[in-house]
CSV table of C-alpha atoms in Angstrom, one decimal:
chain,number,residue,atom,x,y,z
A,1,MET,CA,9.1,-29.5,17.6
A,2,TRP,CA,7.8,-26.0,17.4
A,3,ASP,CA,4.2,-26.5,17.3
A,4,PHE,CA,5.0,-28.6,20.6
A,5,LEU,CA,6.7,-26.2,22.4
A,6,TYR,CA,4.1,-23.6,21.5
A,7,LEU,CA,1.3,-25.8,23.1
A,8,CYS,CA,3.3,-26.3,25.7
A,9,GLY,CA,3.7,-22.4,26.4
A,10,ALA,CA,-0.3,-21.6,26.0
A,11,LEU,CA,-1.1,-24.5,28.3
A,12,GLU,CA,0.8,-22.9,31.3
A,13,LYS,CA,-1.5,-19.7,31.6
A,14,SER,CA,-4.9,-18.7,29.9
A,15,MET,CA,-3.9,-17.4,26.6
A,16,LYS,CA,-6.1,-15.4,23.8
A,17,GLU,CA,-5.4,-15.6,20.2
A,18,TYR,CA,-4.5,-12.2,18.4
A,19,ARG,CA,-4.4,-11.9,14.6
A,20,PHE,CA,-2.2,-9.2,12.9
A,21,ARG,CA,-1.7,-8.4,9.5
A,22,ILE,CA,2.5,-8.5,8.6
A,23,SER,CA,3.1,-6.1,5.1
A,24,GLY,CA,6.4,-5.1,3.7
A,25,VAL,CA,7.1,-8.7,2.4
A,26,HIS,CA,8.1,-7.0,-0.9
A,27,TYR,CA,10.7,-5.0,0.5
A,28,ALA,CA,12.0,-8.1,2.8
A,29,ALA,CA,12.2,-9.9,-0.8
A,30,ASN,CA,14.0,-7.2,-2.1
A,31,PRO,CA,15.7,-4.7,0.5
A,32,GLU,CA,17.8,-2.6,-2.2
A,33,ALA,CA,14.3,-1.2,-3.3
A,34,GLU,CA,14.0,0.2,0.0
A,35,THR,CA,17.1,1.5,1.0
A,36,LEU,CA,17.9,3.0,-2.7
A,37,GLY,CA,14.3,4.2,-3.4
A,38,LEU,CA,14.0,2.2,-6.7
A,39,LEU,CA,10.8,1.7,-8.7
A,40,ASP,CA,9.0,-1.6,-9.3
A,41,THR,CA,10.2,-4.3,-11.8
A,42,GLU,CA,8.8,-7.5,-12.7
A,43,GLU,CA,12.1,-9.1,-11.1
A,44,MET,CA,11.0,-7.5,-7.9
A,45,HIS,CA,7.5,-8.8,-8.3
A,46,VAL,CA,9.1,-12.4,-8.9
A,47,ARG,CA,11.0,-12.4,-6.0
A,48,THR,CA,8.5,-11.5,-3.6
A,49,ARG,CA,5.9,-13.9,-4.9
A,50,GLU,CA,9.0,-16.7,-4.5
A,51,LEU,CA,9.0,-15.4,-0.6
A,52,LEU,CA,5.5,-15.8,0.0
A,53,ARG,CA,5.5,-19.2,-1.6
A,54,LYS,CA,8.1,-20.2,0.4
A,55,ILE,CA,6.3,-19.0,3.3
A,56,ASP,CA,3.2,-20.5,2.6
A,57,ARG,CA,4.6,-24.2,2.0
A,58,GLU,CA,6.8,-24.0,5.1
A,59,ARG,CA,4.6,-21.8,7.5
A,60,PRO,CA,7.5,-21.2,9.8
A,61,LEU,CA,7.3,-19.6,13.4
A,62,VAL,CA,7.2,-16.0,13.0
A,63,SER,CA,9.2,-13.8,15.7
A,64,LEU,CA,8.1,-10.6,16.3
A,65,PHE,CA,9.9,-7.6,18.1
A,66,ALA,CA,10.5,-3.6,18.2
A,67,GLU,CA,13.0,-1.8,16.1
A,68,PRO,CA,13.2,1.3,17.4
A,69,SER,CA,16.6,3.0,15.6
A,70,ASN,CA,14.3,2.6,12.4
A,71,LEU,CA,14.5,6.0,11.0
A,72,PHE,CA,11.2,6.0,8.9
A,73,ASN,CA,9.1,4.6,11.7
A,74,PRO,CA,10.2,4.8,15.6
A,75,ASP,CA,7.4,2.2,16.3
A,76,CYS,CA,8.2,-0.5,13.8
A,77,ILE,CA,7.5,-4.1,14.6
A,78,MET,CA,9.9,-6.2,12.6
A,79,ALA,CA,8.9,-9.7,11.4
A,80,PHE,CA,11.6,-12.3,11.4
A,81,SER,CA,11.8,-15.9,10.6
A,82,LYS,CA,14.8,-18.1,10.4
A,83,GLY,CA,17.4,-14.9,11.0
A,84,ASN,CA,15.6,-13.2,7.6
A,85,ARG,CA,13.3,-10.5,8.1
A,86,ILE,CA,10.0,-11.6,6.0
A,87,GLY,CA,7.9,-8.1,6.4
A,88,ARG,CA,6.8,-6.1,9.7
A,89,VAL,CA,3.7,-5.7,11.6
A,90,ALA,CA,1.5,-3.7,9.5
A,91,ASP,CA,0.4,0.0,10.4
A,92,GLU,CA,-2.8,-0.6,12.0
A,93,CYS,CA,-1.8,-3.4,14.5
A,94,VAL,CA,1.3,-1.9,15.7
A,95,SER,CA,-0.1,-0.6,19.0
A,96,GLU,CA,-1.6,-3.8,20.0
A,97,VAL,CA,1.4,-5.4,19.3
A,98,LYS,CA,3.7,-3.3,21.2
A,99,SER,CA,1.2,-3.3,24.2
A,100,LEU,CA,1.5,-7.5,24.2
A,101,LEU,CA,5.5,-6.9,23.9
A,102,ALA,CA,5.3,-4.6,27.0
A,103,GLN,CA,3.2,-7.0,29.2
A,104,SER,CA,5.8,-10.1,27.8
A,105,GLU,CA,8.5,-11.3,30.2
A,106,ASP,CA,10.8,-11.4,26.8
A,107,PRO,CA,11.0,-8.2,24.5
A,108,ILE,CA,9.6,-11.2,21.6
A,109,LEU,CA,6.7,-12.5,20.4
A,110,PHE,CA,6.1,-15.7,18.5
A,111,ALA,CA,3.7,-16.4,16.3
A,112,ARG,CA,2.1,-19.1,13.7
A,113,VAL,CA,1.2,-18.2,10.1
A,114,GLU,CA,-2.3,-18.5,9.2
A,115,ASP,CA,-2.6,-17.5,5.6
A,116,VAL,CA,-0.7,-16.1,2.9
A,117,THR,CA,-1.8,-13.6,0.2
A,118,ILE,CA,0.2,-14.0,-3.0
A,119,LYS,CA,0.5,-11.1,-5.2
A,120,GLN,CA,3.2,-8.4,-5.9
A,121,HIS,CA,2.7,-6.5,-2.5
A,122,GLY,CA,1.1,-9.7,-0.8
A,123,HIS,CA,1.1,-9.9,3.3
A,124,LEU,CA,0.5,-12.8,5.7
A,125,THR,CA,-1.8,-12.7,8.7
A,126,ILE,CA,-0.4,-14.7,11.6
A,127,VAL,CA,-1.7,-15.5,15.3
A,128,VAL,CA,0.0,-14.5,18.5
A,129,GLU,CA,-1.4,-16.6,21.5
A,130,ALA,CA,-0.7,-14.6,24.6
A,131,GLU,CA,-2.6,-13.0,28.0
A,132,GLU,CA,-5.2,-11.0,27.3
A,133,LEU,CA,-4.4,-7.2,27.3
A,134,THR,CA,-5.1,-5.1,30.3
A,135,ASP,CA,-4.2,-1.7,28.5
A,136,ILE,CA,-3.1,-0.8,25.5
A,137,LEU,CA,0.0,1.6,25.7
A,138,PRO,CA,0.3,4.9,23.4
A,139,LEU,CA,2.7,5.0,20.4
A,140,GLN,CA,6.2,6.3,20.6
A,141,SER,CA,5.4,9.0,18.0
A,142,SER,CA,2.3,10.1,19.7
A,143,ALA,CA,5.0,11.6,22.5
A,144,ILE,CA,6.1,13.8,20.1
A,145,GLU,CA,5.9,17.2,20.8
A,146,TRP,CA,4.2,19.3,18.4
A,147,GLY,CA,3.5,22.5,20.3
A,148,MET,CA,5.7,25.0,18.0
A,149,TRP,CA,3.8,23.7,14.7
A,150,LEU,CA,0.6,24.3,16.2
A,151,LYS,CA,0.5,27.8,16.5
A,152,ASP,CA,-1.9,30.3,14.8
A,153,ASP,CA,1.0,32.3,13.3
A,154,MET,CA,2.2,29.6,11.2
A,155,MET,CA,1.7,30.2,7.6
A,156,ARG,CA,-0.5,27.7,5.9
A,157,LEU,CA,-2.6,26.7,2.8
A,158,SER,CA,-5.7,26.6,2.9
A,159,PRO,CA,-7.9,23.1,3.0
A,160,HIS,CA,-8.6,22.1,-0.6
A,161,LYS,CA,-12.1,21.6,-1.8
A,162,GLN,CA,-11.9,17.9,-1.2
A,163,VAL,CA,-10.7,18.1,2.1
A,164,LEU,CA,-13.7,20.1,2.6
A,165,ALA,CA,-15.8,17.9,1.5
A,166,ALA,CA,-13.9,15.0,3.2
A,167,LYS,CA,-14.5,17.1,6.5
A,168,GLU,CA,-18.2,17.3,6.2
A,169,ALA,CA,-18.6,13.4,5.5
A,170,TYR,CA,-16.5,12.6,8.2
A,171,TYR,CA,-18.8,14.5,10.8
A,172,ILE,CA,-21.9,12.8,9.0
A,173,LEU,CA,-20.2,9.3,9.1
A,174,LYS,CA,-19.2,9.6,12.7
A,175,LYS,CA,-22.4,11.5,14.6
A,176,HIS,CA,-25.1,9.8,12.2
A,177,LEU,CA,-24.6,6.8,10.0
A,178,MET,CA,-21.8,5.3,11.9
A,179,THR,CA,-24.0,5.9,15.4
A,180,ASN,CA,-26.4,2.6,14.5
A,181,ILE,CA,-24.5,0.9,11.6
A,182,ASP,CA,-27.4,-1.2,11.0
A,183,GLU,CA,-30.1,0.9,11.0
A,184,ALA,CA,-27.8,3.2,8.4
A,185,ASP,CA,-28.7,3.7,4.3
A,186,ILE,CA,-26.1,1.9,2.5
A,187,VAL,CA,-26.7,4.5,-0.5
A,188,ASP,CA,-25.7,7.0,2.2
A,189,LEU,CA,-23.0,5.1,3.5
A,190,LYS,CA,-21.4,4.7,-0.1
A,191,ILE,CA,-22.0,8.2,-0.7
A,192,TYR,CA,-19.9,9.9,2.2
A,193,LEU,CA,-17.6,6.9,2.6
A,194,GLY,CA,-16.7,8.0,-1.0
A,195,LEU,CA,-16.4,11.5,-0.6
A,196,TRP,CA,-14.0,10.9,2.6
A,197,LEU,CA,-12.2,8.4,0.8
A,198,GLU,CA,-11.6,11.0,-2.0
A,199,GLY,CA,-10.7,13.7,0.6
A,200,SER,CA,-8.5,11.8,2.4
A,201,CYS,CA,-6.2,10.3,-0.4
A,202,HIS,CA,-3.3,12.4,0.4
A,203,ASP,CA,-4.1,12.9,3.9
A,204,LEU,CA,-1.0,11.6,6.2
A,205,SER,CA,-2.1,13.3,9.4
A,206,ARG,CA,-3.0,11.5,12.6
A,207,GLU,CA,-6.5,12.4,12.5
A,208,SER,CA,-7.1,10.8,9.1
A,209,ARG,CA,-5.3,7.4,10.2
A,210,GLU,CA,-7.3,7.4,13.3
A,211,ALA,CA,-10.9,8.0,11.7
A,212,ARG,CA,-10.1,5.3,9.1
A,213,SER,CA,-9.0,2.6,11.5
A,214,GLN,CA,-12.2,3.7,13.7
A,215,PHE,CA,-14.7,3.7,10.4
A,216,ILE,CA,-13.4,0.2,9.4
A,217,ALA,CA,-14.0,-1.0,13.0
A,218,GLN,CA,-17.6,-0.1,13.0
A,219,LEU,CA,-18.0,-1.4,9.1
A,220,GLU,CA,-16.9,-4.7,10.3
A,221,LYS,CA,-19.4,-5.1,13.3
A,222,ALA,CA,-22.4,-4.8,10.5
A,223,GLN,CA,-24.6,-7.7,10.3
A,224,ASP,CA,-25.3,-6.9,6.5
A,225,LYS,CA,-22.7,-8.4,4.6
A,226,ASP,CA,-23.0,-5.4,2.1
A,227,VAL,CA,-22.1,-2.8,4.7
A,228,ARG,CA,-18.9,-5.3,6.0
A,229,LEU,CA,-17.9,-5.3,2.1
A,230,LEU,CA,-17.7,-1.4,2.5
A,231,SER,CA,-14.5,-1.6,4.8
A,232,GLU,CA,-12.5,-3.0,1.5
A,233,GLN,CA,-11.5,0.2,0.1
A,234,LEU,CA,-10.5,2.0,3.5
A,235,LYS,CA,-8.4,-1.0,3.8
A,236,GLN,CA,-6.7,-0.6,0.5
A,237,GLN,CA,-6.1,2.9,1.4
A,238,ARG,CA,-4.6,2.2,4.2
A,239,THR,CA,-2.3,-0.5,3.0
A,240,SER,CA,-1.3,2.3,0.4
A,241,ILE,CA,-1.8,5.5,2.1
A,242,CYS,CA,2.3,5.4,2.6
A,243,GLY,CA,3.8,2.7,0.3
A,244,ARG,CA,6.8,4.4,-1.2
A,245,MET,CA,5.7,3.6,-4.8
A,246,ALA,CA,2.1,5.3,-4.1
A,247,LEU,CA,3.2,8.0,-2.2
A,248,THR,CA,5.8,8.8,-5.0
A,249,GLU,CA,2.8,8.8,-7.5
A,250,ARG,CA,0.3,10.7,-5.6
A,251,ALA,CA,3.2,13.4,-4.3
A,252,SER,CA,3.7,14.1,-8.3
A,253,GLU,CA,-0.1,14.9,-8.1
A,254,TRP,CA,-1.2,16.8,-5.3
A,255,TRP,CA,2.2,18.4,-3.9
A,256,THR,CA,2.8,19.9,-8.0
A,257,GLU,CA,-0.6,21.3,-8.1
A,258,ARG,CA,-0.6,22.9,-4.6
A,259,LEU,CA,3.1,24.3,-5.4
A,260,GLU,CA,2.2,25.9,-8.3
A,261,SER,CA,-1.4,27.0,-7.1
A,262,GLU,CA,-2.1,30.9,-7.2
A,263,GLU,CA,-2.6,30.9,-3.4
A,264,MET,CA,1.2,29.5,-2.9
A,265,LYS,CA,2.1,32.3,-5.2
A,266,ARG,CA,0.8,34.7,-2.8
A,267,LEU,CA,2.0,33.2,0.2
A,268,TRP,CA,5.5,33.1,-1.4
A,269,THR,CA,5.2,36.9,-2.6
A,270,GLN,CA,4.0,37.6,0.9
A,271,TRP,CA,7.3,35.8,2.3
A,272,TRP,CA,9.1,37.5,-0.1
A,273,LEU,CA,8.0,40.9,0.9
A,274,VAL,CA,8.3,40.3,4.6
A,275,ASN,CA,12.2,39.6,4.1
A,276,GLU,CA,12.7,42.4,2.0
A,277,GLY,CA,13.7,40.3,-1.0
A,278,GLN,CA,16.6,38.5,0.9
A,279,LEU,CA,16.4,35.2,-0.5
A,280,TRP,CA,19.3,33.8,1.5
A,281,GLY,CA,18.4,35.5,4.4
A,282,GLY,CA,14.8,33.7,4.2
A,283,LEU,CA,16.0,30.3,3.3
A,284,ARG,CA,18.2,30.7,6.5
A,285,ASP,CA,15.2,31.8,8.9
A,286,ILE,CA,12.9,28.8,7.1
A,287,ASP,CA,15.9,26.2,7.7
A,288,GLU,CA,15.8,27.3,11.2
A,289,LYS,CA,12.4,26.4,11.9
A,290,LEU,CA,12.6,23.0,10.0
A,291,ARG,CA,16.1,21.8,11.9
A,292,GLN,CA,13.5,21.9,14.9
A,293,LEU,CA,11.7,18.7,13.1
A,294,PRO,CA,11.0,15.8,15.3
A,295,GLY,CA,13.8,12.8,14.3
A,296,GLN,CA,16.3,15.0,12.7
A,297,LEU,CA,13.8,15.5,9.7
A,298,TYR,CA,15.8,18.1,8.3
A,299,ASN,CA,18.4,15.9,7.4
A,300,ASP,CA,16.1,13.6,4.6
A,301,ILE,CA,14.9,17.3,3.5
A,302,GLY,CA,16.0,16.7,-0.1
A,303,LYS,CA,13.8,13.3,-0.2
A,304,ARG,CA,10.2,14.5,-0.4
A,305,ASP,CA,8.9,10.5,-0.2
A,306,VAL,CA,11.1,10.0,2.6
A,307,VAL,CA,10.0,13.1,4.4
A,308,LEU,CA,6.1,12.9,3.8
A,309,SER,CA,6.7,8.6,5.1
A,310,ARG,CA,8.3,9.9,8.2
A,311,LEU,CA,5.8,12.6,9.1
A,312,TYR,CA,3.1,10.0,8.3
A,313,TYR,CA,4.7,7.4,11.3
A,314,MET,CA,5.1,10.2,13.9
A,315,ASN,CA,1.4,10.8,14.2
A,316,THR,CA,1.7,14.1,12.9
A,317,PRO,CA,-1.4,16.3,14.1
A,318,ARG,CA,-3.2,17.9,11.0
A,319,LYS,CA,-2.4,21.4,11.8
A,320,ALA,CA,0.8,20.7,12.2
A,321,LEU,CA,1.2,18.8,9.2
A,322,ASP,CA,-0.1,21.8,7.5
A,323,ALA,CA,2.3,24.2,8.6
A,324,ILE,CA,5.5,21.9,7.9
A,325,LEU,CA,4.4,21.0,4.7
A,326,THR,CA,3.4,24.6,3.7
A,327,LEU,CA,7.2,25.4,4.9
A,328,LEU,CA,8.5,23.1,2.7
A,329,MET,CA,7.0,24.4,-0.1
A,330,LEU,CA,8.3,27.8,0.5
A,331,ARG,CA,11.9,26.3,1.1
A,332,GLU,CA,11.4,24.4,-2.5
A,333,LEU,CA,10.1,27.7,-4.1
A,334,THR,CA,12.9,29.9,-2.9
A,335,CYS,CA,15.5,27.1,-4.4
A,336,ARG,CA,13.9,27.3,-7.5
A,337,GLN,CA,14.4,31.0,-7.4
A,338,LEU,CA,18.0,30.6,-6.4
A,339,ASP,CA,18.8,28.0,-8.7
A,340,ILE,CA,20.1,25.6,-5.8
A,341,GLU,CA,19.2,22.3,-5.2
A,342,MET,CA,17.0,21.1,-2.5
A,343,LYS,CA,18.9,19.5,0.0
A,344,PRO,CA,20.4,20.1,3.6
A,345,MET,CA,22.6,23.1,4.2
A,346,ILE,CA,25.0,24.3,6.8
A,347,GLU,CA,25.6,27.8,8.3
A,348,SER,CA,29.2,28.4,5.5
A,349,ASP,CA,26.5,27.4,2.6
A,350,TYR,CA,24.6,30.9,3.5
A,351,GLU,CA,27.8,32.6,4.0
A,352,THR,CA,29.5,31.6,1.0
A,353,CYS,CA,26.2,32.0,-1.5
A,354,MET,CA,24.6,35.1,0.2
A,355,PRO,CA,25.4,38.3,-1.7
A,356,GLU,CA,26.8,41.4,0.2
A,357,SER,CA,23.6,43.1,-0.6
A,358,GLY,CA,20.7,41.1,-0.8
A,359,LYS,CA,17.6,43.9,0.1
A,360,PHE,CA,15.3,44.9,-2.7
A,361,SER,CA,14.4,48.3,-4.2
A,362,MET,CA,11.6,49.7,-5.3
A,363,LYS,CA,12.6,49.8,-8.4
A,364,ASP,CA,12.8,46.0,-8.3
A,365,LEU,CA,9.4,45.6,-7.2
A,366,GLU,CA,8.2,47.9,-9.9
A,367,SER,CA,9.6,45.9,-12.7
A,368,SER,CA,8.6,42.9,-10.7
A,369,PHE,CA,4.5,43.9,-10.8
A,370,LEU,CA,5.4,44.8,-14.4
A,371,LYS,CA,6.1,41.1,-15.3
A,372,PHE,CA,2.9,40.1,-14.6
A,373,PRO,CA,-0.4,40.2,-17.1
A,374,THR,CA,-2.2,43.9,-15.6
A,375,LYS,CA,-5.1,42.0,-14.1
A,376,ILE,CA,-3.1,39.8,-11.9
A,377,ALA,CA,-0.4,43.2,-11.2
A,378,LEU,CA,-3.1,45.0,-10.0
A,379,GLY,CA,-4.6,42.1,-7.6
A,380,MET,CA,-1.0,42.0,-6.5
A,381,PHE,CA,-0.7,45.9,-6.1
A,382,GLY,CA,-3.7,46.0,-3.8
A,383,GLY,CA,-2.4,43.0,-1.5
A,384,VAL,CA,1.3,44.1,-1.1
A,385,SER,CA,-0.6,47.9,-0.3
A,386,THR,CA,-2.1,46.7,2.4
A,387,LEU,CA,1.3,44.8,3.7
A,388,LEU,CA,3.4,47.7,3.5
A,389,ALA,CA,1.2,50.1,4.3
A,390,TRP,CA,3.4,51.3,6.9
A,391,HIS,CA,6.4,51.6,5.0
A,392,PRO,CA,7.6,55.2,4.1
A,393,GLU,CA,9.3,53.9,0.9
A,394,TRP,CA,6.2,52.3,-0.1
A,395,GLN,CA,4.1,55.3,0.8
A,396,LYS,CA,6.5,57.3,-1.6
A,397,SER,CA,6.6,54.8,-4.6
A,398,ALA,CA,2.9,53.2,-4.6
A,399,PRO,CA,1.5,56.0,-6.5
A,400,LYS,CA,4.0,55.9,-9.4
A,401,ILE,CA,3.9,51.8,-9.0
A,402,GLU,CA,0.4,51.7,-9.9
A,403,GLU,CA,0.8,54.8,-12.6
A,404,GLN,CA,2.9,52.2,-14.3
A,405,ILE,CA,0.7,49.4,-14.2
A,406,LEU,CA,-2.1,51.6,-15.2
A,407,ALA,CA,-0.2,52.6,-18.3
A,408,GLN,CA,0.9,49.5,-19.3
A,409,GLN,CA,-2.9,48.5,-18.8
A,410,LYS,CA,-3.6,51.2,-21.2
A,411,GLU,CA,-1.2,50.2,-23.3
A,412,GLN,CA,-2.5,47.1,-23.7
A,413,GLN,CA,-6.2,48.2,-24.4
A,414,ASP,CA,-4.9,50.7,-27.3
A,415,ARG,CA,-3.2,48.0,-29.1
A,416,GLN,CA,-6.4,45.8,-28.8
A,417,GLU,CA,-8.3,48.6,-29.9
A,418,ALA,CA,-6.1,49.6,-32.9
A,419,LYS,CA,-6.0,45.7,-33.9
A,420,GLN,CA,-9.9,45.8,-33.9
A,421,ASP,CA,-10.2,49.2,-35.8
A,422,LYS,CA,-7.7,47.8,-38.3
A,423,MET,CA,-10.0,44.6,-38.8
A,424,MET,CA,-13.2,46.9,-38.8
A,425,GLU,CA,-11.5,49.2,-41.5
A,426,THR,CA,-10.3,45.8,-43.6
A,427,VAL,CA,-14.2,44.3,-43.7
A,428,GLU,CA,-15.5,48.0,-44.5
A,429,LYS,CA,-13.1,48.5,-47.9
A,430,ALA,CA,-14.2,44.9,-49.0
A,431,ALA,CA,-18.0,46.0,-48.5
A,432,GLU,CA,-17.5,49.1,-51.0
A,433,ARG,CA,-15.7,47.4,-53.5
A,434,PRO,CA,-18.3,47.2,-56.5
A,435,ALA,CA,-20.0,43.9,-57.3
A,436,THR,CA,-18.8,41.8,-60.3
A,437,VAL,CA,-21.9,40.6,-62.4
A,438,ILE,CA,-21.0,37.1,-63.4
A,439,SER,CA,-23.1,35.8,-66.6
A,440,HIS,CA,-22.6,32.2,-65.4
A,441,VAL,CA,-23.0,31.4,-62.1
A,442,GLU,CA,-21.3,28.2,-62.2
A,443,ASN,CA,-18.1,30.4,-63.3
A,444,TYR,CA,-18.5,31.8,-60.0
A,445,GLN,CA,-15.2,31.1,-57.5
A,446,PRO,CA,-16.1,33.3,-54.0
A,447,GLN,CA,-13.1,31.7,-52.7
A,448,ILE,CA,-10.9,34.6,-55.1
A,449,GLN,CA,-12.9,37.4,-53.6
A,450,ASN,CA,-12.4,35.8,-50.0
A,451,GLN,CA,-8.9,35.6,-50.1
A,452,ASN,CA,-8.0,39.5,-50.7
A,453,ILE,CA,-9.4,40.4,-47.4
A,454,ASP,CA,-8.0,36.8,-45.6
A,455,LEU,CA,-11.6,35.7,-44.5
A,456,PRO,CA,-12.8,32.0,-45.1
A,457,ALA,CA,-14.9,31.1,-47.8
A,458,PRO,CA,-18.7,30.8,-47.7
A,459,PRO,CA,-20.4,28.0,-49.0
A,460,PHE,CA,-22.0,28.7,-52.3
A,461,GLY,CA,-25.9,28.1,-52.3
A,462,THR,CA,-29.2,29.3,-53.7
A,463,GLN,CA,-29.7,32.9,-52.0
A,464,GLU,CA,-26.3,33.6,-53.5
A,465,THR,CA,-27.4,32.6,-56.6
A,466,LYS,CA,-30.4,34.5,-56.4
A,467,ARG,CA,-28.6,37.6,-55.1
A,468,LEU,CA,-25.7,37.6,-58.3
A,469,ASP,CA,-28.8,37.1,-60.7
A,470,ASP,CA,-30.5,40.4,-59.2
A,471,GLU,CA,-27.3,42.4,-59.7
């Protein structure tokens, strides 16, 4: 019946076939995994495969319609069948599906199932027959205003080495290798695609998404089968770049690495000095900025994977993303210092917790320097001197603080030299001891003498035997 109605509708007008991928079947089969952020289990995988097998057997009519109320992704297109959600339109297909919905008489599209991939996080391939598109509409996320976060005065971590390598690879691919894909050297393609994939595996920015889709489209047009196969790695990255499980695993790696980097510590120290050591006041300033994030993102600030996922689906420009992530890391470090949970706050929270006097003194600053190894302390002292050169109190206290650091350095050096002198004295005393003549070499036990001076026993060889005989 459905096939008959489907064909009747197609005969009325000249139609074109569009193929789209439906992902998120795992969360349709296990809704609690998405809502509660649960880790995958074998039981969940069984339910996912059962749903995929059922769809493969029945090949039901699939309905597509927008879900603008989706907090994670305002451009989400849901896939339903027989009243139940079976997934969502994959990220790379959303723009085209939204454009088809916009030109349709009804706010819904119907599709047939063409192929089913049955695995833990499987997907469907569906076919929609519709009038040929005349225009591709911009996504809702592309209309978000990011102006505040694109300003040059926002604090940002410098790009990671892998990101810089990926930047070079991107332009070589775009300007040289991809311009004529059929004449490109496949070895060079593999090298630079590998560099770009490695550097972009943590990149949730709009630019990275667009580059990935662009490279896939160009590789799929190649005449050489081996070149076309290179697009598979890009597709796998596109599929997993913001999956909850993959995102959580990556965040535990690169987020922690960046959070605990020396550069992040320097940024936090600089921020601390600018705020005159008032952590609660500084936290309030950070939150004032974060509350201006679109989509009430501040309310999810305690759920790192949710925040990162939403920033991805909001099509965040890289420059804005870098500023937001740096500010989130500053906030997390501040919460650690205050020994509080990383969660949204209201005004009364600051007023209740903020001490009457939150300002730091030069004495506090001096004691902070002395907690670090002297080499690091001297480096930080130079940076602080540059930042606070204008400050009268710093001008008075700086010589004394530097003197304290240098005194601590000299004390450490003196201790080290005394330790070395003591060791040399022990060795010299051992060397001055009268040698013991042993009549029978086989009775010689060198480890006894060596134990007296805490040195390892040397191997007993022919040279030692000759020396003992001579003595």
